[in-house]
Coordinates of C-alpha atoms in Angstrom, one line a residue:
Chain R
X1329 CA -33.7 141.2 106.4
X1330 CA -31.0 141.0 104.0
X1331 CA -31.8 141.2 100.0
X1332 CA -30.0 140.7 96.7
X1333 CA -31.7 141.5 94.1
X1334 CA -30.1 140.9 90.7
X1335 CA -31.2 142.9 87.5
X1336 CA -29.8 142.8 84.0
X1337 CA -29.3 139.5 82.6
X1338 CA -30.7 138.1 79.7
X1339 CA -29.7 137.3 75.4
X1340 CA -26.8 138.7 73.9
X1341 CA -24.7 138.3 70.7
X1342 CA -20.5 136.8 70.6
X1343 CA -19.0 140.1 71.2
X1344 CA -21.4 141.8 72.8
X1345 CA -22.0 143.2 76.5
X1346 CA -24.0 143.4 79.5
X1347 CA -24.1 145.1 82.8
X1348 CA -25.6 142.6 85.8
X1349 CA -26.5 144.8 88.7
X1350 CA -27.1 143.4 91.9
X1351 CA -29.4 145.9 94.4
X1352 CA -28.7 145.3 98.4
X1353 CA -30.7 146.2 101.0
X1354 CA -30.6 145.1 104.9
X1355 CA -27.4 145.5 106.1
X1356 CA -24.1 148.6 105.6
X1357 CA -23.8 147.5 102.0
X1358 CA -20.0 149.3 102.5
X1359 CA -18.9 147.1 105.4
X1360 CA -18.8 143.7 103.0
X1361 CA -17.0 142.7 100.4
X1362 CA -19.2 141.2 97.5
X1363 CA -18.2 138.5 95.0
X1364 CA -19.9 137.6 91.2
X1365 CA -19.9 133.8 91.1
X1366 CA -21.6 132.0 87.9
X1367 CA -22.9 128.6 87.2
X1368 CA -22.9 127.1 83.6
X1369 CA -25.8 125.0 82.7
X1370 CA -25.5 121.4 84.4
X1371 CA -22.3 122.6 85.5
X1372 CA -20.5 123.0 89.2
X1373 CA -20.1 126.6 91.1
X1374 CA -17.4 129.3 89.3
X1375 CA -16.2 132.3 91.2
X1376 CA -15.8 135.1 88.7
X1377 CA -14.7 138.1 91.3
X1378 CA -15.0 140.1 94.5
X1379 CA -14.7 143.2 95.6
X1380 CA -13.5 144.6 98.7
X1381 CA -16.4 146.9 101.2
X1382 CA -14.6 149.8 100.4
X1383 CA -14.1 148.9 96.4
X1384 CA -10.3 149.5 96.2
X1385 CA -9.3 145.9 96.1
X1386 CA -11.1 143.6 92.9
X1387 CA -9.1 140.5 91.3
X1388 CA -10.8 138.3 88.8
X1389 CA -10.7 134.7 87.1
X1390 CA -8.8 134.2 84.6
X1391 CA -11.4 133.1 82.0
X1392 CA -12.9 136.6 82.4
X1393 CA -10.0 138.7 83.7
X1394 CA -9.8 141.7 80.9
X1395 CA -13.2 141.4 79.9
X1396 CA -15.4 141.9 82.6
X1397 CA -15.2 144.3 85.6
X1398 CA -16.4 144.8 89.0
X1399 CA -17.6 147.7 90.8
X1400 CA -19.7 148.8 93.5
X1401 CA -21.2 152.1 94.3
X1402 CA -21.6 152.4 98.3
X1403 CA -23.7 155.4 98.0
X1404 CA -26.7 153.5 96.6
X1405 CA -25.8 149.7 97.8
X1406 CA -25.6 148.7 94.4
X1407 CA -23.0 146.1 92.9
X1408 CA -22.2 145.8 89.5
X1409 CA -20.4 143.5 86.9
X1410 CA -19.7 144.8 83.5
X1411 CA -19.1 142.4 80.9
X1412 CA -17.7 142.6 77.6
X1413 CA -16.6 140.6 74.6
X1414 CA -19.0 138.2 75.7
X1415 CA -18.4 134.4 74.5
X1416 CA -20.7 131.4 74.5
X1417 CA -18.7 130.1 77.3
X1418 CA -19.6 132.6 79.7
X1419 CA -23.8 131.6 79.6
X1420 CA -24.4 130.9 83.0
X1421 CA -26.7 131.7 85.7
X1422 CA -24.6 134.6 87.4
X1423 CA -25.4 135.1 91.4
X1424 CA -24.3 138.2 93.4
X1425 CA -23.1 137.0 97.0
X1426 CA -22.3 139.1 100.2
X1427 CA -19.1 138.1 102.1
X1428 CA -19.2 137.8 106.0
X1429 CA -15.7 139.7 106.3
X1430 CA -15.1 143.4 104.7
X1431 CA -12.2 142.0 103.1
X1432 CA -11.5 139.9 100.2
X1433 CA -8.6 136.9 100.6
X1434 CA -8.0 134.2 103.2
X1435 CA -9.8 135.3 106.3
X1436 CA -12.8 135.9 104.1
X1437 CA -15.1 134.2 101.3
X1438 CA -18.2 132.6 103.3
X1439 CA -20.8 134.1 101.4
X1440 CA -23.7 134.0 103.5
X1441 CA -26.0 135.6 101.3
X1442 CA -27.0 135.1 97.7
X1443 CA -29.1 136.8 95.4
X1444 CA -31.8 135.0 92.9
X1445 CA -29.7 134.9 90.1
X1446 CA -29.8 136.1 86.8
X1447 CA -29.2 134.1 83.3
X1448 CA -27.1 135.3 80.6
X1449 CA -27.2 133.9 77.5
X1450 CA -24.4 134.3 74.8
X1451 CA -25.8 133.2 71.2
X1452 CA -26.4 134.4 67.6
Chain S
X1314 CA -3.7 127.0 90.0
X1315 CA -5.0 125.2 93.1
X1316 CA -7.4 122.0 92.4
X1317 CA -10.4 121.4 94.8
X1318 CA -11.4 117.7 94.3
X1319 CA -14.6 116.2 95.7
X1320 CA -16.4 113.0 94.8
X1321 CA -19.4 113.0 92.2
X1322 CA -22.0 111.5 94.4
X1323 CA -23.0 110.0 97.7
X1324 CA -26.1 107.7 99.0
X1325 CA -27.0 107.7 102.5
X1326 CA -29.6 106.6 104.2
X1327 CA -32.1 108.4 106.2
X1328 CA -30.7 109.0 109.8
X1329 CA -27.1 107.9 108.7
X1330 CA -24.3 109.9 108.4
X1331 CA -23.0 110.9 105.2
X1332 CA -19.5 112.3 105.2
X1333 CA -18.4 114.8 102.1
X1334 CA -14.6 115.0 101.4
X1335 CA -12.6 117.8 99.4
X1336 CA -9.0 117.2 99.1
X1337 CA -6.4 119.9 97.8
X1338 CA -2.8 120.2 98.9
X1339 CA -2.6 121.0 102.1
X1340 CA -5.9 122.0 102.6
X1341 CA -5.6 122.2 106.6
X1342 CA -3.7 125.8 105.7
X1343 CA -6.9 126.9 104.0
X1344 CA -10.2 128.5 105.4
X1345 CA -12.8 125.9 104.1
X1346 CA -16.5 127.2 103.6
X1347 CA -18.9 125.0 102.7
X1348 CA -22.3 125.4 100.4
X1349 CA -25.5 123.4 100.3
X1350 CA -27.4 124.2 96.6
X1351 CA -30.4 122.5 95.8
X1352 CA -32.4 122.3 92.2
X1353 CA -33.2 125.9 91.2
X1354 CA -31.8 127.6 94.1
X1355 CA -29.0 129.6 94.9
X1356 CA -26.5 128.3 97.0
X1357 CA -26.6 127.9 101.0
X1358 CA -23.9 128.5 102.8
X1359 CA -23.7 125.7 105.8
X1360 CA -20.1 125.6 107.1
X1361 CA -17.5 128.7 107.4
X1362 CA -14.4 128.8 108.7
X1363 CA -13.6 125.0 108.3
X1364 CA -16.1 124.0 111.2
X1365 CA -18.2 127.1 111.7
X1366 CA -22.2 127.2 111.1
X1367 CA -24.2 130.5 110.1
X1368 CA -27.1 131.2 112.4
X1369 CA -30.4 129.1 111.4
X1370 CA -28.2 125.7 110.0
X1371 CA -28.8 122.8 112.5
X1372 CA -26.7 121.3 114.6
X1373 CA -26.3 118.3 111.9
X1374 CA -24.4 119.9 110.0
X1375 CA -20.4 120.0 111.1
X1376 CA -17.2 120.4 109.6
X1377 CA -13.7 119.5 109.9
X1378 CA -10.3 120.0 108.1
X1379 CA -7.1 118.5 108.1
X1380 CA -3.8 117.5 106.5
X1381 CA -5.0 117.6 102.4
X1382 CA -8.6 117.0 103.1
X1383 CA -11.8 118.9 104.9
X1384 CA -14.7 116.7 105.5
X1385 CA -18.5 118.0 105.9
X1386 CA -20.3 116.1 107.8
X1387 CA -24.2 115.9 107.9
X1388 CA -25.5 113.7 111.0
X1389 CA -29.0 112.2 111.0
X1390 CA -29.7 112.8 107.1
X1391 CA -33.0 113.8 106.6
X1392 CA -35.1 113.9 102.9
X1393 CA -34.2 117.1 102.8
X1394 CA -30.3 117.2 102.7
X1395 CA -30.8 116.0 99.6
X1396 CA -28.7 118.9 97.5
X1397 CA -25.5 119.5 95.5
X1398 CA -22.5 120.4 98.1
X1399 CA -19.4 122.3 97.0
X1400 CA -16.3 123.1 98.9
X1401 CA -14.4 126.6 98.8
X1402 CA -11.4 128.3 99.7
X1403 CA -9.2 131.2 98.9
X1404 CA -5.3 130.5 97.0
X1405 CA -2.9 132.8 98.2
X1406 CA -0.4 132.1 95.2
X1407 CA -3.1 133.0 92.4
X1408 CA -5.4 135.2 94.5
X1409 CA -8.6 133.7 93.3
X1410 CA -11.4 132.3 95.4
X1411 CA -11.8 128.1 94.0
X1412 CA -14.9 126.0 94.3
X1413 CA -15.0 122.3 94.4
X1414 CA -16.1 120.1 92.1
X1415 CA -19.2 119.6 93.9
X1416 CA -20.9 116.3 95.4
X1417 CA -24.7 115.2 95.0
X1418 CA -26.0 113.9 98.1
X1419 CA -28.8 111.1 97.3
X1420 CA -31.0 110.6 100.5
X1421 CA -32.2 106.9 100.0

């Protein structure tokens, strides 16, 4: 059975940062690209970036492109999303999500499984 | 940067049809994927591929995509289609991944 499970969200400051962290189990974690997408309260779907099975291809959205970073590490099936110089903007439930294709582009980005979803919270 | 637009909201009856647009330039170029979210959840993925189904989502559910609009379509609505829907493709020119606006589907 496949499993996402997110760790890592929660309250921080303008300016700060937090590491989301996103546990998969199920399936050859290196065979799939992954993607962080993020939902604002009340608000619509918001992809915030993928990254390739093998981790050597990433691109990101431009409201968080500089600031936050993807990674994965295939030896532990772990994905990861670093974010700094956090802004109120970016509070938002954030959901790991497994592609169906290794790759990240056109042929690719169903994501067919989700995780729970975490909540950051940017305030003072 | 490439625009995915879908209506706010749609009513259907149970056992109707209820039809769920998402126009964006030449969309019938685009692999459409299609998500079901309801209250609390995480998203659901229904459609792939403009007209493909995942394992385990019912026949009902069906998709379709040409010139500047793809269309999910959800067959004999039941209570439980009741759920936010959002559109999705990938744009080549800005390399980003775009989600619709998103539709609310109100069973009556």
């Amino acid at each position: 059975e496949v499993q996402l499970l997110q760790s890592g969200g929660g309250l921080v400051q303008p300016g700060g940062s937090l590491r989301l962290s996103c546990a998969a189990s199920g399936f050859t974690f290196s065979s799939f690209a992954m993607s962080w997408v993020r939902q604002a309260p009340g608000k619509g779907l918001e992809w915030v970036s993928p990254i390739s099975g093998s981790g050597d291809s990433t691109h990101y959205a431009d409201s968080v492109k500089g600031r936050f970073t993807i990674s994965r590490d295939n030896s532990k099936n772990i994905l990861y999303l670093q974010m700094n110089s956090l802004r109120a903007e970016d509070t938002a439930v954030y959901y790991c999500a497994k592609d169906r294709s290794p790759e990240v582009g056109a042929a690719a980005g169903a994501f067919d499984y989700w995780g729970q979803g975490t909540l950051v919270t940017v305030s003072s | 940067s490439y625009v995915l637009t879908q209506a706010p909201s749609v009513s259907v009856a149970p056992g109707q049809t209820a039809r769920i647009t998402c126009g964006g330039n030449n969309i019938e170029s685009k692999n459409v994927h299609w998500y079901q979210q309801k209250p609390g959840q995480a998203p659901v993925l229904v459609v792939y591929d403009d007209s493909d189904r995942p394992s385990g989502i019912p026949e009902r559910f069906s998709g379709s995509n040409a010139g500047n609009t793809a269309t999910l379509t959800i067959s004999r609505v039941e209570a439980g289609d009741e759920a936010d829907y959002y559109c999705q493709v990938w744009d080549i020119s800005s390399e980003h991944y775009v989600f619709g606006t998103g539709t609310k589907v109100t069973v009556l």
